[in-house]
XYZ file of C-alpha atoms in Angstrom:
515
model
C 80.825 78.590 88.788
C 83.829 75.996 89.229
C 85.350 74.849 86.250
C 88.977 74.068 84.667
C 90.676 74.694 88.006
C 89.316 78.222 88.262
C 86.236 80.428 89.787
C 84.173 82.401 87.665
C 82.351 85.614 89.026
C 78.752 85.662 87.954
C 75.040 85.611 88.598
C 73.015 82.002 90.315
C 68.864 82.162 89.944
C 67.091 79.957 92.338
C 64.059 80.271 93.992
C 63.456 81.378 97.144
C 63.846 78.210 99.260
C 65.622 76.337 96.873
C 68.911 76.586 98.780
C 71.019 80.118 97.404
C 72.404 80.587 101.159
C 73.700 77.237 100.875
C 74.490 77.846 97.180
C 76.826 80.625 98.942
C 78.350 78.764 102.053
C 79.627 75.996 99.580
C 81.049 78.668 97.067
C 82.643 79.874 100.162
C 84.009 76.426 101.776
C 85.348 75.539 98.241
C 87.876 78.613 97.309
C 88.847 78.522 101.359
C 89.707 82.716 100.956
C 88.085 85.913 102.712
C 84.773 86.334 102.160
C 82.382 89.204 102.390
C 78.705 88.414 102.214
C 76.105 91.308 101.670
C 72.847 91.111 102.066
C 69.783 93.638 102.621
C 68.736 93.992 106.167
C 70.241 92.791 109.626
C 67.692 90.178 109.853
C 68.926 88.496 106.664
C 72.840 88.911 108.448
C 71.658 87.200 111.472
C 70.353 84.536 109.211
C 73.840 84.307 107.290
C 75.876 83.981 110.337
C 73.587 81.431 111.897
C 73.669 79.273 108.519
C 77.243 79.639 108.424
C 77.756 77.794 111.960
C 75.489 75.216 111.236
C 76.812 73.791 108.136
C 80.626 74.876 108.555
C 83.295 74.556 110.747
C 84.103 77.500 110.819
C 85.495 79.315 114.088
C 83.425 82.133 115.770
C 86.353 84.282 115.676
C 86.661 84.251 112.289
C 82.596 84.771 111.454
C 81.634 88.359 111.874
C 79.323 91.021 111.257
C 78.999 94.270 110.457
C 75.870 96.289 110.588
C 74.557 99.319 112.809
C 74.951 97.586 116.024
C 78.189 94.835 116.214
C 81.043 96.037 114.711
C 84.227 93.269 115.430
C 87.659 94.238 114.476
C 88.572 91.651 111.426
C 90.684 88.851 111.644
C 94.895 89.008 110.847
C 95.092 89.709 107.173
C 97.418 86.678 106.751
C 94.437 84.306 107.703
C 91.066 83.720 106.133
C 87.602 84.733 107.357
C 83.912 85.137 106.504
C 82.483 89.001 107.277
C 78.830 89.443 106.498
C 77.038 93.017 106.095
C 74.462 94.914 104.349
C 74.326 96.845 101.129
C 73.581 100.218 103.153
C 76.703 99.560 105.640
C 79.566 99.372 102.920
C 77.664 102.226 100.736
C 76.988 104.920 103.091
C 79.370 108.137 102.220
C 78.153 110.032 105.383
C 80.572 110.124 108.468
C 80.764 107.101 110.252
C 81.854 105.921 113.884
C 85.154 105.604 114.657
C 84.473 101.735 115.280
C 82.900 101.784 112.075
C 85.771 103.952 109.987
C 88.718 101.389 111.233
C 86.668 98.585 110.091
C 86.045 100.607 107.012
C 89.869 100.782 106.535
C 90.707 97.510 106.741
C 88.266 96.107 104.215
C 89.302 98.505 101.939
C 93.000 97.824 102.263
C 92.963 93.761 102.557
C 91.837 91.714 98.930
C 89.320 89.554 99.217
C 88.825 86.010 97.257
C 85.134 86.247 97.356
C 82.396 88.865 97.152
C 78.920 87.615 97.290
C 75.353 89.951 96.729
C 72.690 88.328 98.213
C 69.535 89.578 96.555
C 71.783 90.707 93.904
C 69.276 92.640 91.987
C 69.918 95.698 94.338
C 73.169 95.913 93.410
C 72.980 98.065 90.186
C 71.261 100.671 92.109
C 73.370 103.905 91.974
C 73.922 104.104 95.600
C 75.062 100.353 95.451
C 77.567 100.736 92.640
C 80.702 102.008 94.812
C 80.893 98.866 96.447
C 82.847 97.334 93.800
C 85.128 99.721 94.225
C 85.588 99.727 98.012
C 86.085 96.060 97.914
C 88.969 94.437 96.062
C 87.724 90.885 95.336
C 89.183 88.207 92.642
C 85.630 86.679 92.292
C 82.047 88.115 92.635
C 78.852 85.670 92.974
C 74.826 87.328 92.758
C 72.614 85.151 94.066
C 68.244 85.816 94.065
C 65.204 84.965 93.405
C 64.137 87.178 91.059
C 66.558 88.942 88.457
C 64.081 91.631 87.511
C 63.566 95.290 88.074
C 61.500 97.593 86.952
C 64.371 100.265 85.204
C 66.471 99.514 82.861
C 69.789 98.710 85.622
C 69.227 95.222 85.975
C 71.376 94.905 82.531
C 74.297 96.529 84.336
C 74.753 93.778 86.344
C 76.679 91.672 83.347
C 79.589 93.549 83.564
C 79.033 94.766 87.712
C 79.223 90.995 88.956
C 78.946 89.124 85.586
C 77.032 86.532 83.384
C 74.081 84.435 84.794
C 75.740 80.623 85.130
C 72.847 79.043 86.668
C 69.184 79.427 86.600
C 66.747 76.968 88.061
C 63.376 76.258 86.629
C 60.689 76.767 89.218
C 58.006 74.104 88.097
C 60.611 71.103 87.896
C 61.442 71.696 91.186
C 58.325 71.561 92.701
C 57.421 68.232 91.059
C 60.707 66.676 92.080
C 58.983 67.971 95.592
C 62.245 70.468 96.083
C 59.477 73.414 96.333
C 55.900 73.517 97.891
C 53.361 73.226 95.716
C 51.506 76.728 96.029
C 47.913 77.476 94.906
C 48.371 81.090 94.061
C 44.351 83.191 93.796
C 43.801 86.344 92.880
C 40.163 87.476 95.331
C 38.137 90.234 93.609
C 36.529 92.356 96.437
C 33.808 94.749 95.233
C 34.155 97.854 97.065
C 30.973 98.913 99.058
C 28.549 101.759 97.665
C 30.363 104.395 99.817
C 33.528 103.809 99.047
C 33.302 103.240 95.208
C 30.828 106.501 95.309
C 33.471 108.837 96.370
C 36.467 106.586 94.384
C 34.711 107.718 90.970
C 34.953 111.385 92.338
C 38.377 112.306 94.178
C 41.622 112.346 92.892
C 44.684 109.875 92.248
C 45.999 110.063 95.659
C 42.598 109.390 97.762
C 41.761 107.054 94.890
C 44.544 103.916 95.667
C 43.759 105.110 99.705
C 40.602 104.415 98.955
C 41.263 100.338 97.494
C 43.319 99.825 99.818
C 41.372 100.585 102.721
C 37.930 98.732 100.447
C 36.151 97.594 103.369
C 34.965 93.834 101.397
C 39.249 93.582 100.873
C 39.747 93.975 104.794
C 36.584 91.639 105.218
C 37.998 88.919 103.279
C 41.051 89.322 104.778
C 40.171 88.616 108.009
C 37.525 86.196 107.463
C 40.762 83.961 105.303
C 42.935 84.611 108.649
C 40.442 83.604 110.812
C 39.715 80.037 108.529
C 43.693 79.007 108.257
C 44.848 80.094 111.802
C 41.646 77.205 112.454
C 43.247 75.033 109.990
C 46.590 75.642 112.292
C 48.612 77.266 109.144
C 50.970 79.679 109.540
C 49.628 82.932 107.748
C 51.644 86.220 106.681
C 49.296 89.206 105.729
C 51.478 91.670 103.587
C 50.931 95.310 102.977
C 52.934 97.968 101.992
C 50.414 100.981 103.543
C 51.400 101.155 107.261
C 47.754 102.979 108.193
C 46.391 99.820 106.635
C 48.624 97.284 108.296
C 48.637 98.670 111.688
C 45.017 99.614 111.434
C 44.027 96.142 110.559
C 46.752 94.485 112.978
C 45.348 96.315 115.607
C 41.739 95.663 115.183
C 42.132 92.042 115.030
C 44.710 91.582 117.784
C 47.694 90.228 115.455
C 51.342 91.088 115.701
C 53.157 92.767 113.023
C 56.763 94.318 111.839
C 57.275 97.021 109.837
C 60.287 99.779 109.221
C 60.477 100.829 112.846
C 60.672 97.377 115.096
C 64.205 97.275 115.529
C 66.286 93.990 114.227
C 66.382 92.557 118.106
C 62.649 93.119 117.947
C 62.535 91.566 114.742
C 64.471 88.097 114.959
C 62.417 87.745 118.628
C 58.855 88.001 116.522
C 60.302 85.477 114.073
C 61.740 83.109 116.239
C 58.452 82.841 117.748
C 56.503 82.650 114.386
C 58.666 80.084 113.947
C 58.743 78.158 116.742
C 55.699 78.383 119.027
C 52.296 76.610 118.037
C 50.425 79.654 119.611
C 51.673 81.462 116.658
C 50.335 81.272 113.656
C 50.110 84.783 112.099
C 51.975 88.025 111.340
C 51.478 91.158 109.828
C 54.229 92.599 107.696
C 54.928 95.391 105.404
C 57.466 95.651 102.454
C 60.461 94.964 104.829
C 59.526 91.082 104.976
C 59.807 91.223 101.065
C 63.056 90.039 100.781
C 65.842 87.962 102.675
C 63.949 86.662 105.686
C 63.872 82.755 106.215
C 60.527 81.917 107.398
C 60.297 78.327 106.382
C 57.368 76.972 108.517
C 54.735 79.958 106.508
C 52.482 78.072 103.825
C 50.098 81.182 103.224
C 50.608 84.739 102.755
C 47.785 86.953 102.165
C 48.603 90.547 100.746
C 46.040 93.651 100.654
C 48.551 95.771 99.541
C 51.404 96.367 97.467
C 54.010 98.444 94.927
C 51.834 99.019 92.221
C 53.342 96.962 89.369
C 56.101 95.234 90.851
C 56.758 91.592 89.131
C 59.856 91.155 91.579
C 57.871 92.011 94.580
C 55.046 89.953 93.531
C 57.301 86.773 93.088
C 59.308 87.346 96.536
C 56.056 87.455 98.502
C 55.380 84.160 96.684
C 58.907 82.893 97.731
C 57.866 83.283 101.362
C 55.751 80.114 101.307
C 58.245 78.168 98.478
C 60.468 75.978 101.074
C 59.285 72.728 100.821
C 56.431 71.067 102.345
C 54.699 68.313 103.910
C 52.025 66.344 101.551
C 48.837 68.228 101.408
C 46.410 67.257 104.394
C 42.939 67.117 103.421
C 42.089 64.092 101.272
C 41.762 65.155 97.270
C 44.138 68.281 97.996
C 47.031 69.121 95.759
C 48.496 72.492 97.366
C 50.782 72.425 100.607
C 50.762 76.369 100.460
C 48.422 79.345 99.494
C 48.882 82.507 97.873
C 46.060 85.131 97.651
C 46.098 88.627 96.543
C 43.405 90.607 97.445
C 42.275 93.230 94.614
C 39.569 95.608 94.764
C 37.523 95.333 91.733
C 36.957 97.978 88.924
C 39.826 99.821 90.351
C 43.200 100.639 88.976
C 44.284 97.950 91.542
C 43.255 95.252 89.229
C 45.861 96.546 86.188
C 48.362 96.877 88.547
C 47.816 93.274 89.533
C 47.808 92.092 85.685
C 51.444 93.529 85.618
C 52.580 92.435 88.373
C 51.510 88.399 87.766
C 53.793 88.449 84.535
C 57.042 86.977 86.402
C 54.809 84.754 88.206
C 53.468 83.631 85.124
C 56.211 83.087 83.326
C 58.103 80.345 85.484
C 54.811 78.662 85.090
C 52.337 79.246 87.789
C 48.308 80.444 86.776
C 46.251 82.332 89.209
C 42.682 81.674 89.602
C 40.027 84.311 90.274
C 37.773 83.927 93.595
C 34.740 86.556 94.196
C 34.608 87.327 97.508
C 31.048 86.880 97.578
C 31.338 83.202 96.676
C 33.124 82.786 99.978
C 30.448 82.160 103.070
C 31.945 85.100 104.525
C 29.056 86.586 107.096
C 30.042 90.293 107.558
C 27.717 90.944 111.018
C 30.253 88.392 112.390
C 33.350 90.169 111.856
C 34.685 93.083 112.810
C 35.290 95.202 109.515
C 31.856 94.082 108.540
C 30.952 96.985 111.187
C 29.381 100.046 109.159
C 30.133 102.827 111.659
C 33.549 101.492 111.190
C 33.488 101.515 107.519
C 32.383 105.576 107.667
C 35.357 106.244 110.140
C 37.614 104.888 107.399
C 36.050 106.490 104.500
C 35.549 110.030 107.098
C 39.528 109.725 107.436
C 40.425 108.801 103.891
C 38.650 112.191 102.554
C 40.216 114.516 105.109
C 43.876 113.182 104.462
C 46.241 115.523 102.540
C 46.682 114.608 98.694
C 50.113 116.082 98.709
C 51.085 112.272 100.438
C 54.883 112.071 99.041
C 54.031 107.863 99.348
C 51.685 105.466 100.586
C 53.847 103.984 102.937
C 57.186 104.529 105.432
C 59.028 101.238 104.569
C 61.439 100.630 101.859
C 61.990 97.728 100.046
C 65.122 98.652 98.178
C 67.508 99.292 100.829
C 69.536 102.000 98.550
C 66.568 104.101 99.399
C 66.782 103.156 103.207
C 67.967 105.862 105.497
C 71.597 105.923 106.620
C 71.732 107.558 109.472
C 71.582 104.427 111.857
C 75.090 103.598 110.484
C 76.518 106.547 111.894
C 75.043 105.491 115.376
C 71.886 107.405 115.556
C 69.805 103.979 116.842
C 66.809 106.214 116.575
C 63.999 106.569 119.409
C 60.715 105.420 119.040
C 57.476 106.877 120.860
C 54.153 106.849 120.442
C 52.179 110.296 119.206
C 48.458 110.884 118.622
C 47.501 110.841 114.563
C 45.280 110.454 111.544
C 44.837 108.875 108.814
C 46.327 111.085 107.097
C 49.454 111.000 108.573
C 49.718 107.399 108.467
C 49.885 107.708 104.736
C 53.494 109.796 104.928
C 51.926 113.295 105.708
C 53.730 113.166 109.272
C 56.969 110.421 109.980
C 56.815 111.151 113.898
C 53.401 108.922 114.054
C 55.284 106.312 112.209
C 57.536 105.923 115.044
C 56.275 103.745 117.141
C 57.530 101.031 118.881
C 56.567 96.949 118.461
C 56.921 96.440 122.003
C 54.021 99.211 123.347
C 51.920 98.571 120.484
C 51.495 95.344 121.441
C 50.953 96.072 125.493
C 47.378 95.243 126.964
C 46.739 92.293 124.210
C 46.891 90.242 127.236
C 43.670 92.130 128.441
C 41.201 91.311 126.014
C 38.657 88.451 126.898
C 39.944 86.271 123.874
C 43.701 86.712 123.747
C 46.317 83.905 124.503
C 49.210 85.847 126.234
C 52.336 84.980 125.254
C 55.784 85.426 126.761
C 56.948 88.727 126.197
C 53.595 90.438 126.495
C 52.736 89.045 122.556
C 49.539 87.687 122.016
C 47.392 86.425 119.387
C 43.786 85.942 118.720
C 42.156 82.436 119.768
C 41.615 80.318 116.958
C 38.040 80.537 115.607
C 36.170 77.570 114.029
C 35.194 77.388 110.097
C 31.672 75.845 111.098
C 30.338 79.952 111.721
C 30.874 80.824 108.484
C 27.592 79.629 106.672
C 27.552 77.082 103.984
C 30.249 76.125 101.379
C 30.428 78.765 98.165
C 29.327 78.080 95.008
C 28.902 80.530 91.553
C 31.492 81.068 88.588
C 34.683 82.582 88.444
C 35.800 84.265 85.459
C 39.523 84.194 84.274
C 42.273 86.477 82.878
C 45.065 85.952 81.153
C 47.422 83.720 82.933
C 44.282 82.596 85.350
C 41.854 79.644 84.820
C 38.012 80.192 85.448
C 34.539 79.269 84.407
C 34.052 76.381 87.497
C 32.581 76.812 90.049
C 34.444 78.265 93.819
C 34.842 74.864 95.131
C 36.418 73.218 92.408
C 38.923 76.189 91.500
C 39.489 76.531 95.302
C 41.362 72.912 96.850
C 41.102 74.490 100.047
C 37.297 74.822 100.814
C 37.120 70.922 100.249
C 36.116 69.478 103.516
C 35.568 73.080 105.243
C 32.269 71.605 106.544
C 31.003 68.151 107.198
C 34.711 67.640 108.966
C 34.832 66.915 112.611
C-alpha cells in the first residue's frame, strides 16, 4: 500500500483472522489523517472502536461512531480523527435526524486522508456506490475475506476503491500456525420416508422447507452439539431459515441472535460466548456471517444456508480461522471443525457443490460423513421424536408457497432496512404463529425479542442459569451414544472418501475408551 513516499488506494485479501482490522489500524497510524472506517453492522463498529483503543493511542475524543444509536459531533476540522460507521448509515437517502443530518454535513464538507471498506465486497452494490461520492477521501483501502460475489459487480470495485495489492494464501498460513487448522465435512442426512414422500410431490417452495427442516439433518445436529459442548468446544450452529433456527434453538434450550436482537443485545450474548465457560454454544442466522470477532469458536455447524453462495460458505468457515491451540486428543491434526449438514438426494446437495468452490480453491477438501455412520441413537434425542417429526412435516404442507424468502435476515446490508437510521429503534413483541409465517408469510411473528425468548430457561430441570436470565443446556456425556462408527464414505469432487468414518473423521478418535 506504502511505497515511494506515497499511499496507494486499493484492495488487501486476508483471511478472516489473519489480522485485516489490524491491517487497517496500522494503515491508519501510518498516514496520521482523518479516517472513516465502514463496516457492516454495529456489532462489527463496536469491534472497530474497541480495537482501535487497544492498540493506539489514540484519544477517546477523537474515536467516534456513528450508527442508529450514538451519534457524536466530529472533532475541529483542523485536527485529525478516526469516525467509524456502517455502509447503511452513510447510504441511506431517506430523511434523517437532525443529530444525524449535522453529522451528515460535516463529513460531507471536511476531506478525508483515508477511507477504509471493511468487508469491501459490499461496496459495489448499487445502494453502496454514493458513498464515494459523499466522502471526499485522497486514499481508499478494501479489506475482506472473500472478494467474490455472485453478480457480475465485484469487477467494479477496480476502479470504485482500486487494484488488489495484497492477497494472502490461506494454506501457508495455517502451516506457519497463523490460522487454525480446520477439518471442514460435508454430513449427508437421508431424509426420513415422510418427508422425502411428500418432497418428490410438492412444489419448489415446500421442497427446500422441506430439507431444511429433514428431521435426520436436525438429528445430527443436535446429537454433534451435544458431543463438542462435552468436549468443552465452543460451537456456532448457522442457519439462514429463522422457523428452523428458533425452532431448533428453542427445543434444545440454546441461545441464539438473529435480525431482531438489537446490537446491545447482541455484543452482551457475545461477550458471554466469549468469556464465560458455561457457554459454549450459539445459534445464529445470516447476520453472524460477516464482521463479528468471535475468536474463542473452533466449530460451526450450519443446517442452512443461501443456496449457492461461495462467499457465504467461506465466511462461515472464517468464524473458526483465528488461530489455535495444538490439537488435544493424541493422533489429532484439526484445532477446529467445520460441518455442513446436507440433506441427501435433494437439490441441497448441488447447492452445496457450488458453494465449496471458493473453499476449494485456497486449498481446503471436504470429506463426506453419513449420518448413519455416526452412533447417533434417535430415541435419545429430542428430534428423534416421531409425533414431532409429523408436527413439522403437518406445518411445512399448510405454509403458503407464495413465501417472498426463506428467511427475515439479510446478509448484504444494502438490502437491510433503513428505517432505524431515521430513529425508528423498532419494537419488538411476541405474537402467536405458524410455520408458515416463520418462513416470511407474516414479519410481525419475526419480531420478537432475545430477551423474552429466552425467559423461563432457568426453569427447566437441566438448565444452568446464567446471569441475565441466559441459560444453556448441561453438558451431556459422549459415552450414551452407542459404539464408535464404522462403514465407507464416498467422495466428490474436492472431497476425499473410500475409508472408513473413523479414519476420515480425527475427531471420533478417543470418543470412547477415554476417561
Amino acid at each position: 500500500m506504502f511505497s515511494n513516499g506515497r499511499a496507494r488506494s486499493g484492495i488487501i485479501v486476508l483471511p478472516c483472522g489473519a489480522g485485516k482490522t489490524l491491517t487497517g489500524i496500522t494503515a491508519a497510524c501510518t498516514l496520521r489523517k482523518s479516517v472513516m472506517i465502514l463496516t457492516t453492522s454495529a456489532v462489527a463498529v463496536d469491534q472497530w472502536r474497541k480495537q482501535f483503543e487497544e492498540y493506539t493511542t489514540i484519544d477517546s475524543s477523537r474515536l467516534l461512531t456513528l450508527t442508529a444509536e450514538t451519534k457524536q459531533t466530529l472533532w475541529p476540522v483542523d485536527e485529525a480523527g478516526v469516525l467509524v460507521s456502517t455502509y447503511t448509515m452513510l447510504a441511506f437517502s431517506g430523511r434523517r435526524s437532525l443529530a444525524a443530518e449535522r453529522i451528515m454535513q460535516q463529513i460531507r464538507e471536511r476531506e478525508w486522508g483515508l477511507l477504509i471498506f471493511d468487508e469491501v465486497q459490499f461496496a459495489p452494490a448499487p445502494a453502496f456506490r454514493r458513498i464515494n461520492d459523499l466522502v471526499k477521501s485522497h486514499c481508499r483501502l478494501g479489506l475482506t475475506a472473500t472478494l467474490v460475489r455472485e453478480d457480475d459487480l465485484i469487477k467494479d470495485l477496480q476502479w470504485l476503491i482500486g487494484p488488489k495489492l495484497f492477497e494472502a494464501n490461506w494454506i501457508e498460513l495455517q502451516d506457519q500456525g497463523f490460522l487454525a487448522r480446520v477439518s471442514c465435512q460435508e454430513v449427508w442426512c437421508p431424509m426420513t420416508a415422510d418427508f422425502y414422500r411428500e418432497y418428490l410431490r410438492c412444489s419448489h417452495a415446500k421442497q427446500r422447507k422441506l430439507w431444511v427442516c429433514n428431521p435426520t439433518k436436525l438429528m445430527t445436529c443436535e446429537w454433534l452439539l451435544r458431543y463438542h459442548e462435552a468436549r468443552g468446544d465452543k460451537i456456532l450452529v448457522f442457519s439462514d431459515n429463522v422457523f428452523a433456527l428458533l425452532h431448533t434453538a428453542k427445543a434444545l434450550n440454546r441461545p441464539f441472535i438473529y435480525g431482531q436482537v438489537s446490537a446491545v443485545e447482541r455484543v452482551a450474548i457475545l461477550n458471554k460466548f466469549k468469556h464465560e465457560s458455561t457457554f459454549n454454544s450459539l445459534f445464529l442466522s445470516k447476520v453472524g456471517d460477516n464482521a463479528i470477532d468471535i475468536p474463542c469458536a473452533n466449530v460451526v455447524i450450519q443446517i442452512s444456508f443461501n443456496f449457492a453462495s461461495r462467499r457465504q460458505e467461506a465466511q462461515r468457515l472464517g468464524r473458526i480461522l483465528r488461530a489455535k491451540p495444538q490439537a488435544g486428543d493424541e493422533g489429532e491434526n484439526f484445532n477446529a471443525f467445520f460441518y455442513s449438514l446436507i440433506s441427501k438426494d435433494t437439490l441441497e446437495m448441488v447447492y452445496a457443490d457450488k458453494r465449496q468452490q471458493f473453499i476449494i480453491d485456497q486449498g481446503y477438501a471436504y470429506k463426506v460423513i453419513h449420518s448413519r455412520d455416526l452412533p447417533m441413537q434417535p430415541d435419545k434425542l429430542i428430534y428423534g421424536d416421531p409425533q414431532r417429526q409429523r408436527e413439522i412435516l403437518t406445518d411445512i404442507l399448510a405454509s403458503d408457497d407464495n413465501d417472498k424468502t426463506l428467511d427475515d435476515d439479510e446478509d448484504d446490508p444494502s438490502r437491510q432496512v433503513l428505517s432505524a437510521v431515521a430513529g425508528d429503534r423498532g419494537r419488538f413483541f411476541r405474537v402467536n404463529s405458524n410455520l408458515g409465517d416463520g418462513w416470511g408469510g407474516s414479519e410481525e411473528c419475526q419480531l420478537e425479542s432475545f430477551g423474552e425468548s429466552l425467559r423461563g430457561f432457568g426453569d427447566a430441570p437441566h438448565v444452568q442459569p446464567l446471569q441475565g436470565g441466559l441459560g444453556r443446556l448441561a453438558g451431556d456425556g459422549g459415552s450414551a451414544y452407542g459404539a464408535r462408527p464404522g462403514g465407507r464414505g464416498g467422495g466428490r469432487s474436492g472431497r476425499s472418501g473410500g475409508a472408513d468414518a473413523t479414519s476420515m473423521h480425527p475427531l471420533f478418535r478417543g470418543l470412547h475408551g477415554k476417561k
